[in-house]
PDB file of C-alpha atoms in Angstrom:
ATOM      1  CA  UNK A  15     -12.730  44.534 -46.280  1.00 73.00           C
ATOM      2  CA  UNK A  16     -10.047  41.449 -46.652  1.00 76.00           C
ATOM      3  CA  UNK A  17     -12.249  38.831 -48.361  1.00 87.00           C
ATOM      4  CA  UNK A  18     -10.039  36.020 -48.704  1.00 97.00           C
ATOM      5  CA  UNK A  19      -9.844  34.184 -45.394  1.00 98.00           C
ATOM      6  CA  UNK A  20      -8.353  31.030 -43.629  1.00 98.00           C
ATOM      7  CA  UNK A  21      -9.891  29.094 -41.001  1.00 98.00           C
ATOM      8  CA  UNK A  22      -7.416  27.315 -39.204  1.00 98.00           C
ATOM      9  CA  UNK A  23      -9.249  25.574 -36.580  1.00 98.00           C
ATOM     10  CA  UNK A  24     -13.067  24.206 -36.968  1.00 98.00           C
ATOM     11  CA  UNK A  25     -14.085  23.511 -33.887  1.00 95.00           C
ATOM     12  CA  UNK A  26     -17.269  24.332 -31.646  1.00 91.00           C
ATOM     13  CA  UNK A  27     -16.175  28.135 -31.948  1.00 95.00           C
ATOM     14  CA  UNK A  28     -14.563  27.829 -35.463  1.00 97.00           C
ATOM     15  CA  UNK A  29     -17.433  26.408 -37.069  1.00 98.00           C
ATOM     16  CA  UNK A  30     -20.164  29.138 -36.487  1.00 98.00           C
ATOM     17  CA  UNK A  31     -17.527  31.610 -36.796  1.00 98.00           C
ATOM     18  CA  UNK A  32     -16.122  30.342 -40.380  1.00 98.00           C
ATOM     19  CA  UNK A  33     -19.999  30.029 -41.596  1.00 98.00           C
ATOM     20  CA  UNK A  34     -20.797  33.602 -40.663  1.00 98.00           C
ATOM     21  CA  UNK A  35     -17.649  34.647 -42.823  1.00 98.00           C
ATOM     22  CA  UNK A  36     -19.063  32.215 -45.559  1.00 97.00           C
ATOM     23  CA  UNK A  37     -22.381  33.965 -45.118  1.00 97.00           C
ATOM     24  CA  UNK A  38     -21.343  37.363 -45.886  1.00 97.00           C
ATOM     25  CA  UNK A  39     -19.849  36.379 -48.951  1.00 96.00           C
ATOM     26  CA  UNK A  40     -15.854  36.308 -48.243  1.00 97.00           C
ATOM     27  CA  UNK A  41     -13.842  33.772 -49.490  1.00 97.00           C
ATOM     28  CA  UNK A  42     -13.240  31.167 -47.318  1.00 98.00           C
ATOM     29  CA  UNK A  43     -10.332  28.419 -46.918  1.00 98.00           C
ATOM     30  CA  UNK A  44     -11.176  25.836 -44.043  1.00 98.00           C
ATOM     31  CA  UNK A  45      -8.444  23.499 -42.189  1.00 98.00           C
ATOM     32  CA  UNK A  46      -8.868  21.373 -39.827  1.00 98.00           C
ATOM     33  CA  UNK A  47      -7.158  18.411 -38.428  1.00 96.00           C
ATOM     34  CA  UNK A  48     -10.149  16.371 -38.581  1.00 96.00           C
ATOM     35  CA  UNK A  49     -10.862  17.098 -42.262  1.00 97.00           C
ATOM     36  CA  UNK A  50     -14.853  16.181 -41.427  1.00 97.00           C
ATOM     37  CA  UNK A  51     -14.992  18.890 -39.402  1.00 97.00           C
ATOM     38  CA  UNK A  52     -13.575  21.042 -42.091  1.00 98.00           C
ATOM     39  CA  UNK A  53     -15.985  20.227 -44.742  1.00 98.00           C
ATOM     40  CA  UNK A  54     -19.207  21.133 -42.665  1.00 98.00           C
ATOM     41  CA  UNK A  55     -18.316  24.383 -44.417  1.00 98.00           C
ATOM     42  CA  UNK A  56     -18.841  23.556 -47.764  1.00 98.00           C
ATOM     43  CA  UNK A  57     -22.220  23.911 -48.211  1.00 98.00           C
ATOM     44  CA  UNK A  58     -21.651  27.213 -47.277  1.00 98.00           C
ATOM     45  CA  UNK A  59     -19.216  28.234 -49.813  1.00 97.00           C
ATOM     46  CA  UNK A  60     -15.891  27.049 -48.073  1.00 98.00           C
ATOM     47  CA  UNK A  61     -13.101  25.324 -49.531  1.00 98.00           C
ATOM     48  CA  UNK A  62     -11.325  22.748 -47.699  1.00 98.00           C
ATOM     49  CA  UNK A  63      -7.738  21.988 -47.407  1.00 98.00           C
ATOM     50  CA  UNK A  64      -5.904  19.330 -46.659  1.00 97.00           C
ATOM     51  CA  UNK A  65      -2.495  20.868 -45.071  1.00 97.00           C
ATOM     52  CA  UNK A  66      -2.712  24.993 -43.075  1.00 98.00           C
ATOM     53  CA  UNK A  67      -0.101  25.765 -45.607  1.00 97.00           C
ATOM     54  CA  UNK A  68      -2.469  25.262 -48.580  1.00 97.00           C
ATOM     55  CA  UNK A  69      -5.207  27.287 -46.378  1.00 98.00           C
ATOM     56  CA  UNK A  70      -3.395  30.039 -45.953  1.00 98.00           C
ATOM     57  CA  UNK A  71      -1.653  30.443 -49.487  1.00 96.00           C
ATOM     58  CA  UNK A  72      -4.142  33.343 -51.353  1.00 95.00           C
ATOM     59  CA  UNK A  73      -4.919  34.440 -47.844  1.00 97.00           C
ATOM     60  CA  UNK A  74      -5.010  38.634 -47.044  1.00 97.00           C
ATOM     61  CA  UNK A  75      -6.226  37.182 -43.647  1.00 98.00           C
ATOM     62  CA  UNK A  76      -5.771  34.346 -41.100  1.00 98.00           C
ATOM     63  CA  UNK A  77      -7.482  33.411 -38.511  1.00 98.00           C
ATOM     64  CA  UNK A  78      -6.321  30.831 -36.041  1.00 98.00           C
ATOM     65  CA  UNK A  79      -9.373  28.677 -33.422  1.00 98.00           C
ATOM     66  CA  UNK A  80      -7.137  26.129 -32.256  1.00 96.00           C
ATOM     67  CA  UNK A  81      -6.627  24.269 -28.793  1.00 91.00           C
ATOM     68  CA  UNK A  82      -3.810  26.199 -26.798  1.00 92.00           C
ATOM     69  CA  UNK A  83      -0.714  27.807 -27.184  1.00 93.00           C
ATOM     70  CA  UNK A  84       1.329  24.370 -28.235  1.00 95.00           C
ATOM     71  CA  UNK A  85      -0.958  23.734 -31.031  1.00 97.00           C
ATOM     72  CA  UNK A  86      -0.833  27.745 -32.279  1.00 97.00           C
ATOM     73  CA  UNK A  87       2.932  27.503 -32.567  1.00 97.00           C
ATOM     74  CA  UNK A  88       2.738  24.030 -34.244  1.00 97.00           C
ATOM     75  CA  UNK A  89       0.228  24.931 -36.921  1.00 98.00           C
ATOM     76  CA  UNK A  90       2.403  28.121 -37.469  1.00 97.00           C
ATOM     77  CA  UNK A  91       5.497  27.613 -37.447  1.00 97.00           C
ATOM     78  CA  UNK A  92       5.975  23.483 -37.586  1.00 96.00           C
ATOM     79  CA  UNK A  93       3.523  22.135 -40.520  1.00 95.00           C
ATOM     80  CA  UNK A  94       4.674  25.057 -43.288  1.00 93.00           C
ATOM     81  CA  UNK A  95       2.261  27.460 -42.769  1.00 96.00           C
ATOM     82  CA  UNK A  96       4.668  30.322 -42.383  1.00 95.00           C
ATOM     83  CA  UNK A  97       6.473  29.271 -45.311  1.00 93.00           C
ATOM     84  CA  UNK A  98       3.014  29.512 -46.973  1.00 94.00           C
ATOM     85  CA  UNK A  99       1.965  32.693 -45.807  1.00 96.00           C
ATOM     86  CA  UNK A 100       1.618  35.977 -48.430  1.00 93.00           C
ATOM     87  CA  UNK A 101       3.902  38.742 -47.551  1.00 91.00           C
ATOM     88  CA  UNK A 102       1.692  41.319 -46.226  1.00 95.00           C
ATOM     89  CA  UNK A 103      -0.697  38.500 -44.826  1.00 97.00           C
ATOM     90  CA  UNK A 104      -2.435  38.876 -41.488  1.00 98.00           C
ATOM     91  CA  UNK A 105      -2.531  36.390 -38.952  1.00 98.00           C
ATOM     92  CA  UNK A 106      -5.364  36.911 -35.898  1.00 98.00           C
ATOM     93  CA  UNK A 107      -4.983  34.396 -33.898  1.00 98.00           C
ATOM     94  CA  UNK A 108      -8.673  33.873 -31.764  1.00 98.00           C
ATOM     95  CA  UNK A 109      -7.242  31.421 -29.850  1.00 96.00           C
ATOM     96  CA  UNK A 110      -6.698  31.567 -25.981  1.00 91.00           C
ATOM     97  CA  UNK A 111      -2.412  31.487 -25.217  1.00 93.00           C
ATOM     98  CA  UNK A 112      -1.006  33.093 -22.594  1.00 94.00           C
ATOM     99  CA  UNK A 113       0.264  36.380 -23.615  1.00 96.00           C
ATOM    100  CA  UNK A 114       3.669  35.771 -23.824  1.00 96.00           C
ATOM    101  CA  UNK A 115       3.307  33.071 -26.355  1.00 96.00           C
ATOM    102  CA  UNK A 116       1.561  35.461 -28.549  1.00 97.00           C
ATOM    103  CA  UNK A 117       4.292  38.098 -28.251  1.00 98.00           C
ATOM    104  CA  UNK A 118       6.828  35.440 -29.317  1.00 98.00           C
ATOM    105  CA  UNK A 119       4.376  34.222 -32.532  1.00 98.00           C
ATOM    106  CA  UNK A 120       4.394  38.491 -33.823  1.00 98.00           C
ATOM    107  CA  UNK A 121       7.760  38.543 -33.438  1.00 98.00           C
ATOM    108  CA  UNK A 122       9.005  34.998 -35.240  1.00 97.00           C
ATOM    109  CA  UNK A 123       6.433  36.287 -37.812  1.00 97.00           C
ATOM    110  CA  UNK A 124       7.126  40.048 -38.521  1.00 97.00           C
ATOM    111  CA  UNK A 125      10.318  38.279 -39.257  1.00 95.00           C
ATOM    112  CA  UNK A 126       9.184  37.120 -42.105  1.00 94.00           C
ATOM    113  CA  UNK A 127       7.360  40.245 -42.527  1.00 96.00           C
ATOM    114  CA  UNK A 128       3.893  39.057 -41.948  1.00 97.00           C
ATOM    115  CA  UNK A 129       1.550  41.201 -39.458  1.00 98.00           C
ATOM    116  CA  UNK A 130      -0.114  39.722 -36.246  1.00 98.00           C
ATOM    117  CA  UNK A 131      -2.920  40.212 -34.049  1.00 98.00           C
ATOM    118  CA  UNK A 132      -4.109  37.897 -30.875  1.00 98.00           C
ATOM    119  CA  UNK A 133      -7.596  38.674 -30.667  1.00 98.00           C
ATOM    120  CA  UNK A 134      -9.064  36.151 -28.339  1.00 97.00           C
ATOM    121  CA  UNK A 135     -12.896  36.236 -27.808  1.00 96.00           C
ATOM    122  CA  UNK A 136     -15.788  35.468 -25.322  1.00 93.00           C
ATOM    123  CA  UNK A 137     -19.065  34.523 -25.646  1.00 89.00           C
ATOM    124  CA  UNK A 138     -18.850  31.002 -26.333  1.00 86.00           C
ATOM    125  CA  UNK A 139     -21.057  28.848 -29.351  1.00 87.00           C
ATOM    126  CA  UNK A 140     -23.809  31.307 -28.863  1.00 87.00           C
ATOM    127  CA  UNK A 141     -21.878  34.457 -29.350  1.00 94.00           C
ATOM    128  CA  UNK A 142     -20.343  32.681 -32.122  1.00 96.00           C
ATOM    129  CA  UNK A 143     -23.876  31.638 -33.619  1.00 96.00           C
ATOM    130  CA  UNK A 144     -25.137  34.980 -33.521  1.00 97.00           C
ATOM    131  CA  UNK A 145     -22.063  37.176 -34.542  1.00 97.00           C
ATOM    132  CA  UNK A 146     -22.331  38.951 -30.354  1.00 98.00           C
ATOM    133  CA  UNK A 147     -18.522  37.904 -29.458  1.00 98.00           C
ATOM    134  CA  UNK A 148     -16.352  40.026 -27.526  1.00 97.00           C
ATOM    135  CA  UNK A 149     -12.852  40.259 -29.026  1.00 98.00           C
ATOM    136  CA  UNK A 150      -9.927  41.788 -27.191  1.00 98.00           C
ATOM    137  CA  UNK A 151      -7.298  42.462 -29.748  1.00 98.00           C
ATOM    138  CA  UNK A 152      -3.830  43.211 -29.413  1.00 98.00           C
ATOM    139  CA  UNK A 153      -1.361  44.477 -31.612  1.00 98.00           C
ATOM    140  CA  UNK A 154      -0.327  47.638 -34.576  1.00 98.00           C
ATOM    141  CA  UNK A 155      -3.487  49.663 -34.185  1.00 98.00           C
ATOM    142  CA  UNK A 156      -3.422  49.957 -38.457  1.00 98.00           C
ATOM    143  CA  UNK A 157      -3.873  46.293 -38.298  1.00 98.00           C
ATOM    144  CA  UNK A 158      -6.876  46.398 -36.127  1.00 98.00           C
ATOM    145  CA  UNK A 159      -8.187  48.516 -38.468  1.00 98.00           C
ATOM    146  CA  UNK A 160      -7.506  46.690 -41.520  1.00 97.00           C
ATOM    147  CA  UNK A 161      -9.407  43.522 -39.719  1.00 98.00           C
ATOM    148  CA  UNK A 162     -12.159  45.991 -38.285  1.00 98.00           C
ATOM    149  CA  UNK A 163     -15.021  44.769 -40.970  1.00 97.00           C
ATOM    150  CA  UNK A 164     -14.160  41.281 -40.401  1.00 98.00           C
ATOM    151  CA  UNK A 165     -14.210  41.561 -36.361  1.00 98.00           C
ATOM    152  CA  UNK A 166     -17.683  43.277 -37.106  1.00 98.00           C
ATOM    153  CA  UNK A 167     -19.195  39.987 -38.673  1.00 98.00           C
ATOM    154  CA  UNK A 168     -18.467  38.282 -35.851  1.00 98.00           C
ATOM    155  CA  UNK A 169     -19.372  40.777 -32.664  1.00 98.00           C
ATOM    156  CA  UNK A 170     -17.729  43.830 -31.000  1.00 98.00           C
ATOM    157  CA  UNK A 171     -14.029  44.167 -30.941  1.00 98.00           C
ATOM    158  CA  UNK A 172     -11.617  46.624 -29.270  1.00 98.00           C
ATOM    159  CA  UNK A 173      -8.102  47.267 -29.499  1.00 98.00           C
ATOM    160  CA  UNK A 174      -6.520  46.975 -25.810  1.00 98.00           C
ATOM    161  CA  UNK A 175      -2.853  47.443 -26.411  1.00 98.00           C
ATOM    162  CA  UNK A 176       0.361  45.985 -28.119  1.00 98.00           C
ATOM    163  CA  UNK A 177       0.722  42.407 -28.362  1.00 98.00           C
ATOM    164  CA  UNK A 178      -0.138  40.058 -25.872  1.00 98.00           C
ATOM    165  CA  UNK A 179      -2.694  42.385 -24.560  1.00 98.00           C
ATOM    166  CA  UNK A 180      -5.720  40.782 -25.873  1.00 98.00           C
ATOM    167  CA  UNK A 181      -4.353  37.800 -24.320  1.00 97.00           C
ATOM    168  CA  UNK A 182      -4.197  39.405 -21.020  1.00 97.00           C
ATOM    169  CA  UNK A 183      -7.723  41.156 -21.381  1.00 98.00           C
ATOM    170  CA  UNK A 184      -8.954  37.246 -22.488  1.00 96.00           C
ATOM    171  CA  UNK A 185      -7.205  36.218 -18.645  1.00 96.00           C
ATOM    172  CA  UNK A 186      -9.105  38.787 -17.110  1.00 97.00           C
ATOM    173  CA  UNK A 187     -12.139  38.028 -18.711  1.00 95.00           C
ATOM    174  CA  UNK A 188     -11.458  33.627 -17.595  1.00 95.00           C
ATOM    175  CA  UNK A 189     -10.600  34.838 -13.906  1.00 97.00           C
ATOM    176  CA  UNK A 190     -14.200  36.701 -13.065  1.00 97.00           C
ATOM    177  CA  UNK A 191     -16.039  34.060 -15.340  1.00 96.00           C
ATOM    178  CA  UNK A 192     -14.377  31.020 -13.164  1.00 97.00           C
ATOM    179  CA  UNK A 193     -14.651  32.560  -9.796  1.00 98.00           C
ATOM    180  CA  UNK A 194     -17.614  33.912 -10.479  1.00 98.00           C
ATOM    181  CA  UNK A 195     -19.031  30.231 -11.494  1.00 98.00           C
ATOM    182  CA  UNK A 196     -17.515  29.290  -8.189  1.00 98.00           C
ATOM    183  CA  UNK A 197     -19.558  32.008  -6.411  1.00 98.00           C
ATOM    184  CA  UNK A 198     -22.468  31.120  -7.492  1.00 98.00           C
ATOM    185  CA  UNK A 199     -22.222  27.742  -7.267  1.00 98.00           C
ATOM    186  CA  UNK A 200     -21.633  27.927  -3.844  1.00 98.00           C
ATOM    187  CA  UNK A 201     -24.383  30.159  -3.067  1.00 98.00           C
ATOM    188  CA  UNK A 202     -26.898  28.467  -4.792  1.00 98.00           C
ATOM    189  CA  UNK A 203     -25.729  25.528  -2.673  1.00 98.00           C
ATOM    190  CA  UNK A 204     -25.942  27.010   0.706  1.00 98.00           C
ATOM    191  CA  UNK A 205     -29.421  27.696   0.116  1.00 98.00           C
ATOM    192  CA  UNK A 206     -30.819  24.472  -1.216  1.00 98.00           C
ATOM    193  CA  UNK A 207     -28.319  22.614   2.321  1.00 98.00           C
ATOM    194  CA  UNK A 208     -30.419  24.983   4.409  1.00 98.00           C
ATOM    195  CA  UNK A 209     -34.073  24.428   2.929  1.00 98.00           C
ATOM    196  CA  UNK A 210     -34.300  27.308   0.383  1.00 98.00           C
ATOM    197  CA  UNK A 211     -35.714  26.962  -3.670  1.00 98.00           C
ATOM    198  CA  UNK A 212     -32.924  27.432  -5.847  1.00 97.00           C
ATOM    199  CA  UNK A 213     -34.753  28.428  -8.539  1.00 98.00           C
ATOM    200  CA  UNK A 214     -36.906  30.917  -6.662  1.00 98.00           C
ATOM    201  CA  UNK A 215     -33.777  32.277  -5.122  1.00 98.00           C
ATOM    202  CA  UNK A 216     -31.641  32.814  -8.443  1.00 98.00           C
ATOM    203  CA  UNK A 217     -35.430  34.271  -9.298  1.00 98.00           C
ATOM    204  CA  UNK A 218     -35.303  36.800  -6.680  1.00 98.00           C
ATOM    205  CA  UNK A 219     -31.953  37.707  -6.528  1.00 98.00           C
ATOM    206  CA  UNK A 220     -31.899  38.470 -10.276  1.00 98.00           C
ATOM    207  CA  UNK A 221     -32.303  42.662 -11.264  1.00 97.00           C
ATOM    208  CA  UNK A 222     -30.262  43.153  -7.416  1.00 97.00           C
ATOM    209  CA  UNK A 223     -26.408  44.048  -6.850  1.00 98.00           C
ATOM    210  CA  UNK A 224     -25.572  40.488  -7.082  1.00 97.00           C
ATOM    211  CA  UNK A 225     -27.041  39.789 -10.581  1.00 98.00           C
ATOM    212  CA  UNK A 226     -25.101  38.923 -13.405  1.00 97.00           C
ATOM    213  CA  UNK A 227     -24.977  37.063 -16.857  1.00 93.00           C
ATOM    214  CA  UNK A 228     -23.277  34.046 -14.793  1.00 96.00           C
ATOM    215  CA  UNK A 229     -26.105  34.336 -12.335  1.00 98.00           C
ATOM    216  CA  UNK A 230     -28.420  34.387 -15.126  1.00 97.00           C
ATOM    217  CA  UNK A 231     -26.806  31.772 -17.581  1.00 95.00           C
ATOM    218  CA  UNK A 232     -24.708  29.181 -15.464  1.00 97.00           C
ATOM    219  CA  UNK A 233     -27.253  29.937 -12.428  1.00 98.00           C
ATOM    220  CA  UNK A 234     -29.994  28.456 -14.761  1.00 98.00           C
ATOM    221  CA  UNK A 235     -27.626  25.405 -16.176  1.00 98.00           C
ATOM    222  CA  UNK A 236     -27.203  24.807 -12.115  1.00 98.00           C
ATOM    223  CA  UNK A 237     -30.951  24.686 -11.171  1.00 98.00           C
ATOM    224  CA  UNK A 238     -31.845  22.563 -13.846  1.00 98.00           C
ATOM    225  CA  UNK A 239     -28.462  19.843 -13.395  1.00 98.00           C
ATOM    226  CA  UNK A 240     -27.815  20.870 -17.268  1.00 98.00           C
ATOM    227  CA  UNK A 241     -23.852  20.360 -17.186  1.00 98.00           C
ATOM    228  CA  UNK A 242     -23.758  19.652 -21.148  1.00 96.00           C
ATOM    229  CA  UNK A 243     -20.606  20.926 -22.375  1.00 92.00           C
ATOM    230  CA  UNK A 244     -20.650  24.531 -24.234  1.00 87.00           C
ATOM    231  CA  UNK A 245     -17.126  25.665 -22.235  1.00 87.00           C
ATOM    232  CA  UNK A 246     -15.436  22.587 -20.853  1.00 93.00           C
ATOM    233  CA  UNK A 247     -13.789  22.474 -17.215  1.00 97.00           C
ATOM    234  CA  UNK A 248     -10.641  21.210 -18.728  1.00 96.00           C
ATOM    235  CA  UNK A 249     -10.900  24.797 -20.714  1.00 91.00           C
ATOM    236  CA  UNK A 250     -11.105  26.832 -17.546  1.00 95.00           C
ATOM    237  CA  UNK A 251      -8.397  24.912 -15.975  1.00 96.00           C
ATOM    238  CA  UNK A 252      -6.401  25.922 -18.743  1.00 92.00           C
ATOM    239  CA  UNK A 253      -7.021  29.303 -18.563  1.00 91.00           C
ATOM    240  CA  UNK A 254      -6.771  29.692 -14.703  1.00 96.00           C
ATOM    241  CA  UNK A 255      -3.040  28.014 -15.360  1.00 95.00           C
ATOM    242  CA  UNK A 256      -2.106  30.264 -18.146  1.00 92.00           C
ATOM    243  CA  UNK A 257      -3.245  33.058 -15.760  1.00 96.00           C
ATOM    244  CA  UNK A 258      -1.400  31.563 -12.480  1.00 97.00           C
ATOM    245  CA  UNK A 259       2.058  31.734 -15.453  1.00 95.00           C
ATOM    246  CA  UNK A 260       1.291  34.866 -16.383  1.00 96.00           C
ATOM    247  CA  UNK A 261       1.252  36.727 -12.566  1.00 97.00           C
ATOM    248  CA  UNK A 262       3.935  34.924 -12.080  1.00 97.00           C
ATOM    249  CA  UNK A 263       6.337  35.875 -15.104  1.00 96.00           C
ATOM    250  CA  UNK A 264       4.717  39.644 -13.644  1.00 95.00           C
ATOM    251  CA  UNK A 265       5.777  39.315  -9.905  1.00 98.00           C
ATOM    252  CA  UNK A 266       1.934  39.566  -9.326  1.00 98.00           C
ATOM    253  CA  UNK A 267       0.072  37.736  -6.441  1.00 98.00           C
ATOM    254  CA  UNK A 268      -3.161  36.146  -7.386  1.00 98.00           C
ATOM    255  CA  UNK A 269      -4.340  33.967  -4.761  1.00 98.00           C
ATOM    256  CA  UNK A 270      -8.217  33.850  -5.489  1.00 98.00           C
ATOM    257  CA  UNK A 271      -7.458  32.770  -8.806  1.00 98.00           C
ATOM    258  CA  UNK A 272      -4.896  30.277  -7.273  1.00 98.00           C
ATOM    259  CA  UNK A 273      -7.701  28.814  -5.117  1.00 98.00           C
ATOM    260  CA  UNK A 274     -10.201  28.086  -7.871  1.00 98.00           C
ATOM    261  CA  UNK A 275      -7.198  26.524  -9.831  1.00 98.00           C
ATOM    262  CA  UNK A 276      -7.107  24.219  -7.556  1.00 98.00           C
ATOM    263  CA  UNK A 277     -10.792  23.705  -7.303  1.00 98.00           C
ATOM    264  CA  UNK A 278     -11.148  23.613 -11.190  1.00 98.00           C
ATOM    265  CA  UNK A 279      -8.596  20.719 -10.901  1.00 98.00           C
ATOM    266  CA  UNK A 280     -10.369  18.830  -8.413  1.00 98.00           C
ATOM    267  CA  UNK A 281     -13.549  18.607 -10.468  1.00 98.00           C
ATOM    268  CA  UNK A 282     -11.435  17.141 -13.291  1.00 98.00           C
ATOM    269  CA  UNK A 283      -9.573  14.340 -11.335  1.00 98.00           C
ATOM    270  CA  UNK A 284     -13.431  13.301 -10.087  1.00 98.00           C
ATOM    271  CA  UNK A 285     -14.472  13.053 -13.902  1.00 98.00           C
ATOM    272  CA  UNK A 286     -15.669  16.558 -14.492  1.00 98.00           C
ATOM    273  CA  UNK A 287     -13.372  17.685 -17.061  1.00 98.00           C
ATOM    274  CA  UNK A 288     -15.525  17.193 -20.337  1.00 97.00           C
ATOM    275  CA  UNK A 289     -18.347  19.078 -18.516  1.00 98.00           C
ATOM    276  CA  UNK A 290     -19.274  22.869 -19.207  1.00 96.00           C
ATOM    277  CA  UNK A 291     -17.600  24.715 -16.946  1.00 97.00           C
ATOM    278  CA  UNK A 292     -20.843  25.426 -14.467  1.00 98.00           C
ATOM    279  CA  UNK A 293     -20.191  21.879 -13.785  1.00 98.00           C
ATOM    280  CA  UNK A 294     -18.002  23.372 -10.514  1.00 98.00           C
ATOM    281  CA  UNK A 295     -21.300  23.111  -8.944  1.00 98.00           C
ATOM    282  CA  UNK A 296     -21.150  19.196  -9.218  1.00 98.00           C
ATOM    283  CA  UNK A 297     -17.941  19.317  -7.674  1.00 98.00           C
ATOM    284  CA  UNK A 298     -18.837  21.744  -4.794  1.00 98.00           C
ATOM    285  CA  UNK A 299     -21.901  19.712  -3.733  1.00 98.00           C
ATOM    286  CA  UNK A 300     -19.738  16.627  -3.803  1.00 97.00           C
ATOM    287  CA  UNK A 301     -17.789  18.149  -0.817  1.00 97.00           C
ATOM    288  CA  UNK A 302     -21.349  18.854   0.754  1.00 97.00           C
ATOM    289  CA  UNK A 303     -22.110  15.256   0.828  1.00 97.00           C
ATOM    290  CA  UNK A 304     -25.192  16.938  -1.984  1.00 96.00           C
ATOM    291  CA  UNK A 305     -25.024  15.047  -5.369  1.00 82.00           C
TER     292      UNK A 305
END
């Protein structure tokens, strides 16, 4: 298994992720561009640098948690890193970019003859926490495998396709998580408007056709008004957009997913956008004259 790892990225999903690495005893580099955030790490081992370039410099593997597609190709390719990187090295980048960006980072990198994967995940802090992520990896299958072990300390991974395919299969996996917020949202709504317990009706609609972990996990933050944030709005919004780009670069039509775009927008120009993404329910019962 590659033991000597970057972290590039130590946010609310790099964190638990870089500790669990930590934790099984691989050698760790953390950067971050808060360099605070960074050295929560290094009481478990990590060492903390100050530029991605010094990160990355003894690294077999490196693994990218940062904001969006702009910020990838930044770290990468506009503060030295490449320049830094071992030939040979590994980059997996974890974060969520729309799937052409990530074909464009493999290619400026195999350039410079270092290998790529985008391996986006889902399962949010708690997935992270506990090592249960999903990862969707795409990219050379012998690189997959040469990253297997480390995907294993953090959840189940499969390999969907070339690159830009784990990007796609993270876009799948944003569209039925948003609209299925939305659906539940609603529905939870329409019964409380016409007299019903929400609670008791998430409660007895739970184990039929209609159950689900959204049901189960936003349903719950929606009965009990918990909105704190675990997967912003703003982050949805993102990802409905980068799906919207993506159908269209396709010639594919996608008009649910354009209609909760628009909805996911809505609840951030009412002050929404910081919230965890369930918070579409706060939005929805705003139109309903229910907050």
């Amino acid at each position: 298994m590659p033991t000597r790892i970057a972290v590039l990225g130590i946010g609310m999903m790099g964190f638990p992720m870089a500790r669990r690495l930590c934790e099984a005893g691989c050698q760790v580099s953390a950067w971050n561009r808060s360099r605070s955030k960074a050295e929560r790490l290094q009481p478990f081992g990590a060492t903390v640098a100050d530029t991605p370039a010094q990160a990355v410099a003894q690294a077999d593997v490196v693994i990218t948690l940062l904001e969006h597609g702009g910020v990838v190709e930044d770290v990468l390719f506009q503060q030295g890193t490449m320049a830094g990187l071992r030939p040979g090295a590994l980059v997996v980048d974890m974060s969520s970019i729309q799937p052409r960006q990530a074909r464009e980072h493999a290619a400026r990198l195999a350039s410079e003859g270092v290998h790529h994967l985008d391996a986006p995940v889902s399962g949010g802090t708690v997935g992270a926490e506990q090592g249960t992520l999903a990862i969707m990896a795409g990219g050379e299958a012998a690189d997959f495998e040469r990253v297997l072990p480390v995907f294993e300390l953090l959840g189940k991974a499969v390999h969907v396709g070339p690159h830009g395919a784990g990007q796609l299969a993270k876009l799948a996996n944003q569209m039925i998580v948003g609209i299925t917020i939305g659906a539940v949202a609603e529905a939870l709504l329409l019964c409380e408007k016409g007299g019903a317990d929400m609670g008791k009706v998430r409660q007895a609609i739970s184990g039929g056709f209609a159950d689900s972990r959204i049901l189960q996990v936003h349903g719950q933050r929606m009965v009990e008004r918990d909105f704190t944030k675990r997967a912003a709005i703003a982050v949805q919004l993102k990802d409905m957009r980068n799906a919207l780009a993506t159908a269209g670069e396709v010639g594919f039509e996608a008009p649910i997913t354009g209609m909760f775009e628009q909805l996911y927008a809505q609840a951030g120009e009412h002050g929404l956008a910081d919230l965890d993404h369930s918070a579409l329910f706060v939005e929805l019962a705003r139109r309903n004259g229910m907050n």
